[in-house]
């Protein structure tokens, strides 16, 4: 039986109208940065500090312990940041700061060279290392030692994954700097770059790098404390999403100034 051409046209038109909503609902693929979700307008901020808390470093008398703890708490609360990265910290002191601010924490112990270094003057403050604090609950964390370092202090990186779907990372690199291509600092820089590149979530990093040049992977922005009064240029903050701004605050009780980065991170 022959079907009238007008009927065929009506059927095809109806089928096209049925399929159209499904096609338009899918829309174009969501834009991404560094292979991760595009920003949707959620603000995110990070504060970076080197606390000089071991009790054995030349800078320690200037901390006027425990005034440095009060200063760290005040800076966190005044800036209302989402995350904090600490270097040259002590586990017990970080626990006190986390309790006073209500933040969640992860700590990575640094060895000297094979045993934890117990913070002193006074003692009873736990062991030496690096820390991450976040407002959001921490779902998991990873840390690892670099393959080489100079001197007796082991160097490690630390990353924490938050319930918000943001990874917060920190490190404190060796002090032999970047002048020698074969330095431990340069080797660690490359290994850190690979760690940050491998993160599956939007990532923000803060650390004392003991170098001027960035260790950020391709696709990450870099902020440095070039405008700091104390030891300028060697603390860095990196991230892979957003258009960041930077604030530098003079620190009173440690030998590095305070960095605060504000950017926009995707909502989970």
Short mmCIF file of C-alpha atoms in Angstrom, two decimals:
data_model
loop_
_atom_site.label_atom_id
_atom_site.label_comp_id
_atom_site.label_asym_id
_atom_site.label_seq_id
_atom_site.Cartn_x
_atom_site.Cartn_y
_atom_site.Cartn_z
CA UNK A 1 0.00 0.00 0.00
CA UNK A 2 1.32 3.47 -0.90
CA UNK A 3 1.50 5.97 1.98
CA UNK A 4 0.66 9.57 1.06
CA UNK A 5 3.75 11.82 1.04
CA UNK A 6 2.04 14.37 3.31
CA UNK A 7 1.56 11.70 5.98
CA UNK A 8 5.26 10.73 5.83
CA UNK A 9 6.29 14.36 6.33
CA UNK A 10 3.98 14.71 9.37
CA UNK A 11 5.36 11.54 10.97
CA UNK A 12 9.00 12.60 10.47
CA UNK A 13 8.27 16.06 11.84
CA UNK A 14 6.65 14.58 14.96
CA UNK A 15 9.61 12.29 15.55
CA UNK A 16 12.01 15.22 15.26
CA UNK A 17 10.04 17.23 17.81
CA UNK A 18 10.11 14.31 20.25
CA UNK A 19 13.90 13.96 19.93
CA UNK A 20 14.66 17.68 20.15
CA UNK A 21 14.22 18.13 23.96
CA UNK A 22 16.62 15.26 24.65
CA UNK A 23 19.27 16.80 22.43
CA UNK A 24 18.96 20.31 23.86
CA UNK A 25 18.89 19.01 27.46
CA UNK A 26 22.29 17.39 27.02
CA UNK A 27 23.80 20.64 25.78
CA UNK A 28 27.51 21.13 25.09
CA UNK A 29 30.11 19.35 27.19
CA UNK A 30 30.95 21.27 30.39
CA UNK A 31 34.12 23.31 30.07
CA UNK A 32 37.03 22.08 32.14
CA UNK A 33 40.31 23.40 33.50
CA UNK A 34 43.27 21.02 33.79
CA UNK A 35 40.82 18.17 33.11
CA UNK A 36 38.69 19.11 36.12
CA UNK A 37 35.21 20.63 36.55
CA UNK A 38 34.80 24.24 35.45
CA UNK A 39 34.31 26.91 38.10
CA UNK A 40 30.74 27.71 39.05
CA UNK A 41 31.34 30.67 41.32
CA UNK A 42 32.09 29.20 44.75
CA UNK A 43 34.77 31.32 46.52
CA UNK A 44 37.76 29.62 48.11
CA UNK A 45 40.68 31.01 50.10
CA UNK A 46 43.94 29.66 51.49
CA UNK A 47 46.36 31.02 54.09
CA UNK A 48 50.03 29.95 54.00
CA UNK A 49 52.37 30.31 57.01
CA UNK A 50 55.78 29.05 58.05
CA UNK A 51 55.52 28.89 61.88
CA UNK A 52 59.16 28.20 62.88
CA UNK A 53 58.05 25.97 65.77
CA UNK A 54 60.72 23.26 66.06
CA UNK A 55 62.41 24.89 69.02
CA UNK A 56 65.82 24.32 67.47
CA UNK A 57 65.90 26.74 64.53
CA UNK A 58 67.58 30.16 64.68
CA UNK A 59 64.23 31.85 64.12
CA UNK A 60 62.56 30.18 67.12
CA UNK A 61 63.35 32.84 69.80
CA UNK A 62 61.41 35.36 67.70
CA UNK A 63 58.23 33.29 67.95
CA UNK A 64 57.99 34.19 71.64
CA UNK A 65 56.16 30.91 72.07
CA UNK A 66 53.17 30.62 72.50
CA UNK A 67 52.52 34.02 70.90
CA UNK A 68 53.04 32.51 67.46
CA UNK A 69 50.07 30.19 68.08
CA UNK A 70 47.88 33.16 69.02
CA UNK A 71 49.00 34.98 65.87
CA UNK A 72 48.18 31.99 63.65
CA UNK A 73 44.71 31.66 65.20
CA UNK A 74 44.05 35.38 64.77
CA UNK A 75 45.10 35.37 61.11
CA UNK A 76 42.89 32.37 60.33
CA UNK A 77 39.85 33.85 62.07
CA UNK A 78 40.31 37.40 60.75
CA UNK A 79 40.69 36.21 57.15
CA UNK A 80 37.98 33.52 57.44
CA UNK A 81 39.86 31.26 55.04
CA UNK A 82 38.70 27.87 53.77
CA UNK A 83 42.10 26.23 54.16
CA UNK A 84 45.46 26.71 55.85
CA UNK A 85 48.89 25.30 54.99
CA UNK A 86 51.57 25.25 57.70
CA UNK A 87 55.30 24.56 57.44
CA UNK A 88 57.79 24.09 60.29
CA UNK A 89 54.90 23.11 62.55
CA UNK A 90 54.57 20.81 65.57
CA UNK A 91 51.77 18.27 65.75
CA UNK A 92 50.60 19.25 69.23
CA UNK A 93 50.60 22.96 68.39
CA UNK A 94 48.61 22.35 65.20
CA UNK A 95 46.08 20.35 67.21
CA UNK A 96 45.65 23.36 69.51
CA UNK A 97 45.19 25.72 66.55
CA UNK A 98 42.66 23.37 64.96
CA UNK A 99 40.72 23.09 68.21
CA UNK A 100 40.64 26.87 68.71
CA UNK A 101 39.51 27.57 65.14
CA UNK A 102 37.22 24.56 64.66
CA UNK A 103 39.13 23.39 61.56
CA UNK A 104 39.90 19.83 60.52
CA UNK A 105 43.58 18.89 60.24
CA UNK A 106 46.08 16.50 58.72
CA UNK A 107 49.74 16.35 59.73
CA UNK A 108 52.78 14.86 57.98
CA UNK A 109 55.72 14.03 60.25
CA UNK A 110 59.20 14.90 58.96
CA UNK A 111 62.08 12.60 59.93
CA UNK A 112 65.60 13.59 61.10
CA UNK A 113 66.91 11.65 59.19
CA UNK A 114 65.18 8.39 60.17
CA UNK A 115 63.33 9.34 63.39
CA UNK A 116 60.69 11.96 64.17
CA UNK A 117 62.04 15.22 65.57
CA UNK A 118 60.39 16.05 68.89
CA UNK A 119 59.73 19.76 69.26
CA UNK A 120 61.49 21.35 72.23
CA UNK A 121 61.70 24.44 74.45
CA UNK A 122 59.18 23.58 75.72
CA UNK A 123 58.81 19.88 75.06
CA UNK A 124 55.54 17.99 74.94
CA UNK A 125 54.47 19.73 71.73
CA UNK A 126 54.55 16.67 69.53
CA UNK A 127 56.69 16.09 66.45
CA UNK A 128 57.90 18.35 63.67
CA UNK A 129 56.36 18.49 60.19
CA UNK A 130 53.82 20.09 57.83
CA UNK A 131 50.07 20.48 58.22
CA UNK A 132 46.85 21.21 56.34
CA UNK A 133 43.76 22.64 58.06
CA UNK A 134 40.38 22.99 56.36
CA UNK A 135 36.91 24.20 57.25
CA UNK A 136 35.44 21.28 55.33
CA UNK A 137 35.74 17.74 56.63
CA UNK A 138 38.80 15.88 55.36
CA UNK A 139 37.87 12.66 53.62
CA UNK A 140 41.38 11.31 52.98
CA UNK A 141 45.01 12.39 52.85
CA UNK A 142 48.29 11.27 51.35
CA UNK A 143 51.87 12.24 52.06
CA UNK A 144 55.24 11.10 50.85
CA UNK A 145 58.95 11.77 51.08
CA UNK A 146 60.97 13.13 48.19
CA UNK A 147 63.63 10.86 46.76
CA UNK A 148 66.47 13.12 47.97
CA UNK A 149 67.07 16.03 50.33
CA UNK A 150 70.11 17.90 51.63
CA UNK A 151 71.07 17.94 55.29
CA UNK A 152 69.45 15.83 58.00
CA UNK A 153 65.87 17.10 57.57
CA UNK A 154 63.69 14.89 55.42
CA UNK A 155 61.38 16.75 53.03
CA UNK A 156 57.81 15.63 52.42
CA UNK A 157 54.61 16.68 50.63
CA UNK A 158 51.08 16.40 52.05
CA UNK A 159 47.68 16.54 50.30
CA UNK A 160 44.22 16.35 51.87
CA UNK A 161 40.95 15.73 49.98
CA UNK A 162 38.00 17.60 51.48
CA UNK A 163 34.29 16.86 51.51
CA UNK A 164 33.89 19.84 49.19
CA UNK A 165 35.87 18.03 46.50
CA UNK A 166 38.92 20.28 46.77
CA UNK A 167 42.45 18.97 47.37
CA UNK A 168 44.68 21.09 49.63
CA UNK A 169 48.44 20.42 49.51
CA UNK A 170 51.62 21.70 51.13
CA UNK A 171 55.36 21.09 51.31
CA UNK A 172 58.63 22.60 52.58
CA UNK A 173 61.50 22.11 50.14
CA UNK A 174 65.23 21.82 50.88
CA UNK A 175 67.30 24.94 51.46
CA UNK A 176 69.98 24.36 48.79
CA UNK A 177 67.92 26.39 46.32
CA UNK A 178 67.59 26.38 42.55
CA UNK A 179 70.97 27.69 41.37
CA UNK A 180 72.39 24.21 40.86
CA UNK A 181 70.30 22.19 38.38
CA UNK A 182 71.22 19.06 40.32
CA UNK A 183 70.19 20.44 43.73
CA UNK A 184 67.81 18.55 45.99
CA UNK A 185 65.47 21.54 45.78
CA UNK A 186 65.24 21.27 41.98
CA UNK A 187 64.68 17.52 42.17
CA UNK A 188 61.93 17.99 44.75
CA UNK A 189 60.37 20.72 42.61
CA UNK A 190 59.94 18.27 39.74
CA UNK A 191 58.54 15.56 42.00
CA UNK A 192 56.07 18.00 43.56
CA UNK A 193 54.96 19.10 40.08
CA UNK A 194 54.12 15.48 39.28
CA UNK A 195 52.18 15.09 42.55
CA UNK A 196 50.04 18.16 41.85
CA UNK A 197 49.54 17.17 38.22
CA UNK A 198 48.17 13.78 39.32
CA UNK A 199 45.44 15.14 41.62
CA UNK A 200 41.95 14.20 40.45
CA UNK A 201 40.17 17.15 42.11
CA UNK A 202 40.52 20.92 41.85
CA UNK A 203 43.73 21.61 43.77
CA UNK A 204 45.19 24.48 45.77
CA UNK A 205 48.69 24.39 47.22
CA UNK A 206 50.70 26.53 49.64
CA UNK A 207 54.26 26.02 50.82
CA UNK A 208 57.70 27.32 51.70
CA UNK A 209 59.65 26.51 48.53
CA UNK A 210 63.08 28.00 49.36
CA UNK A 211 63.28 29.11 45.71
CA UNK A 212 61.99 31.87 43.45
CA UNK A 213 60.93 29.88 40.38
CA UNK A 214 57.56 28.14 40.38
CA UNK A 215 57.06 24.37 40.70
CA UNK A 216 53.46 24.53 39.47
CA UNK A 217 52.33 22.16 36.70
CA UNK A 218 51.11 23.47 33.37
CA UNK A 219 47.59 24.86 33.76
CA UNK A 220 48.17 26.06 37.34
CA UNK A 221 48.59 29.70 38.32
CA UNK A 222 51.39 30.81 40.66
CA UNK A 223 51.41 33.43 43.43
CA UNK A 224 54.61 34.27 45.33
CA UNK A 225 55.31 36.50 48.32
CA UNK A 226 57.61 38.83 46.36
CA UNK A 227 56.15 41.80 48.24
CA UNK A 228 56.80 40.32 51.69
CA UNK A 229 59.08 42.20 54.07
CA UNK A 230 60.61 39.00 55.44
CA UNK A 231 62.42 36.56 53.12
CA UNK A 232 60.43 37.61 50.02
CA UNK A 233 59.67 35.36 47.09
CA UNK A 234 60.18 31.89 48.54
CA UNK A 235 56.65 31.10 49.73
CA UNK A 236 54.30 30.13 46.90
CA UNK A 237 50.63 29.33 46.37
CA UNK A 238 49.49 27.41 43.28
CA UNK A 239 46.05 26.48 41.97
CA UNK A 240 44.43 25.14 38.83
CA UNK A 241 41.06 26.92 38.73
CA UNK A 242 39.96 30.52 39.11
CA UNK A 243 41.46 33.98 38.82
CA UNK A 244 43.23 34.50 42.16
CA UNK A 245 44.09 37.57 44.17
CA UNK A 246 46.87 37.74 46.75
CA UNK A 247 47.24 39.50 50.08
CA UNK A 248 50.47 39.69 52.10
CA UNK A 249 50.31 40.35 55.84
CA UNK A 250 53.37 41.09 57.97
CA UNK A 251 53.91 38.41 60.61
CA UNK A 252 55.13 39.45 64.04
CA UNK A 253 56.22 36.15 65.60
CA UNK A 254 57.74 34.21 62.70
CA UNK A 255 60.39 34.99 60.10
CA UNK A 256 58.08 34.59 57.08
CA UNK A 257 55.13 36.84 56.28
CA UNK A 258 51.61 35.50 55.73
CA UNK A 259 50.11 34.79 52.29
CA UNK A 260 46.35 34.75 51.65
CA UNK A 261 45.06 33.68 48.22
CA UNK A 262 41.43 34.12 47.24
CA UNK A 263 40.01 32.46 44.15
CA UNK A 264 36.96 30.64 42.82
CA UNK A 265 36.70 26.84 43.08
CA UNK A 266 33.97 24.60 41.64
CA UNK A 267 31.22 23.52 43.97
CA UNK A 268 31.27 19.78 44.72
#
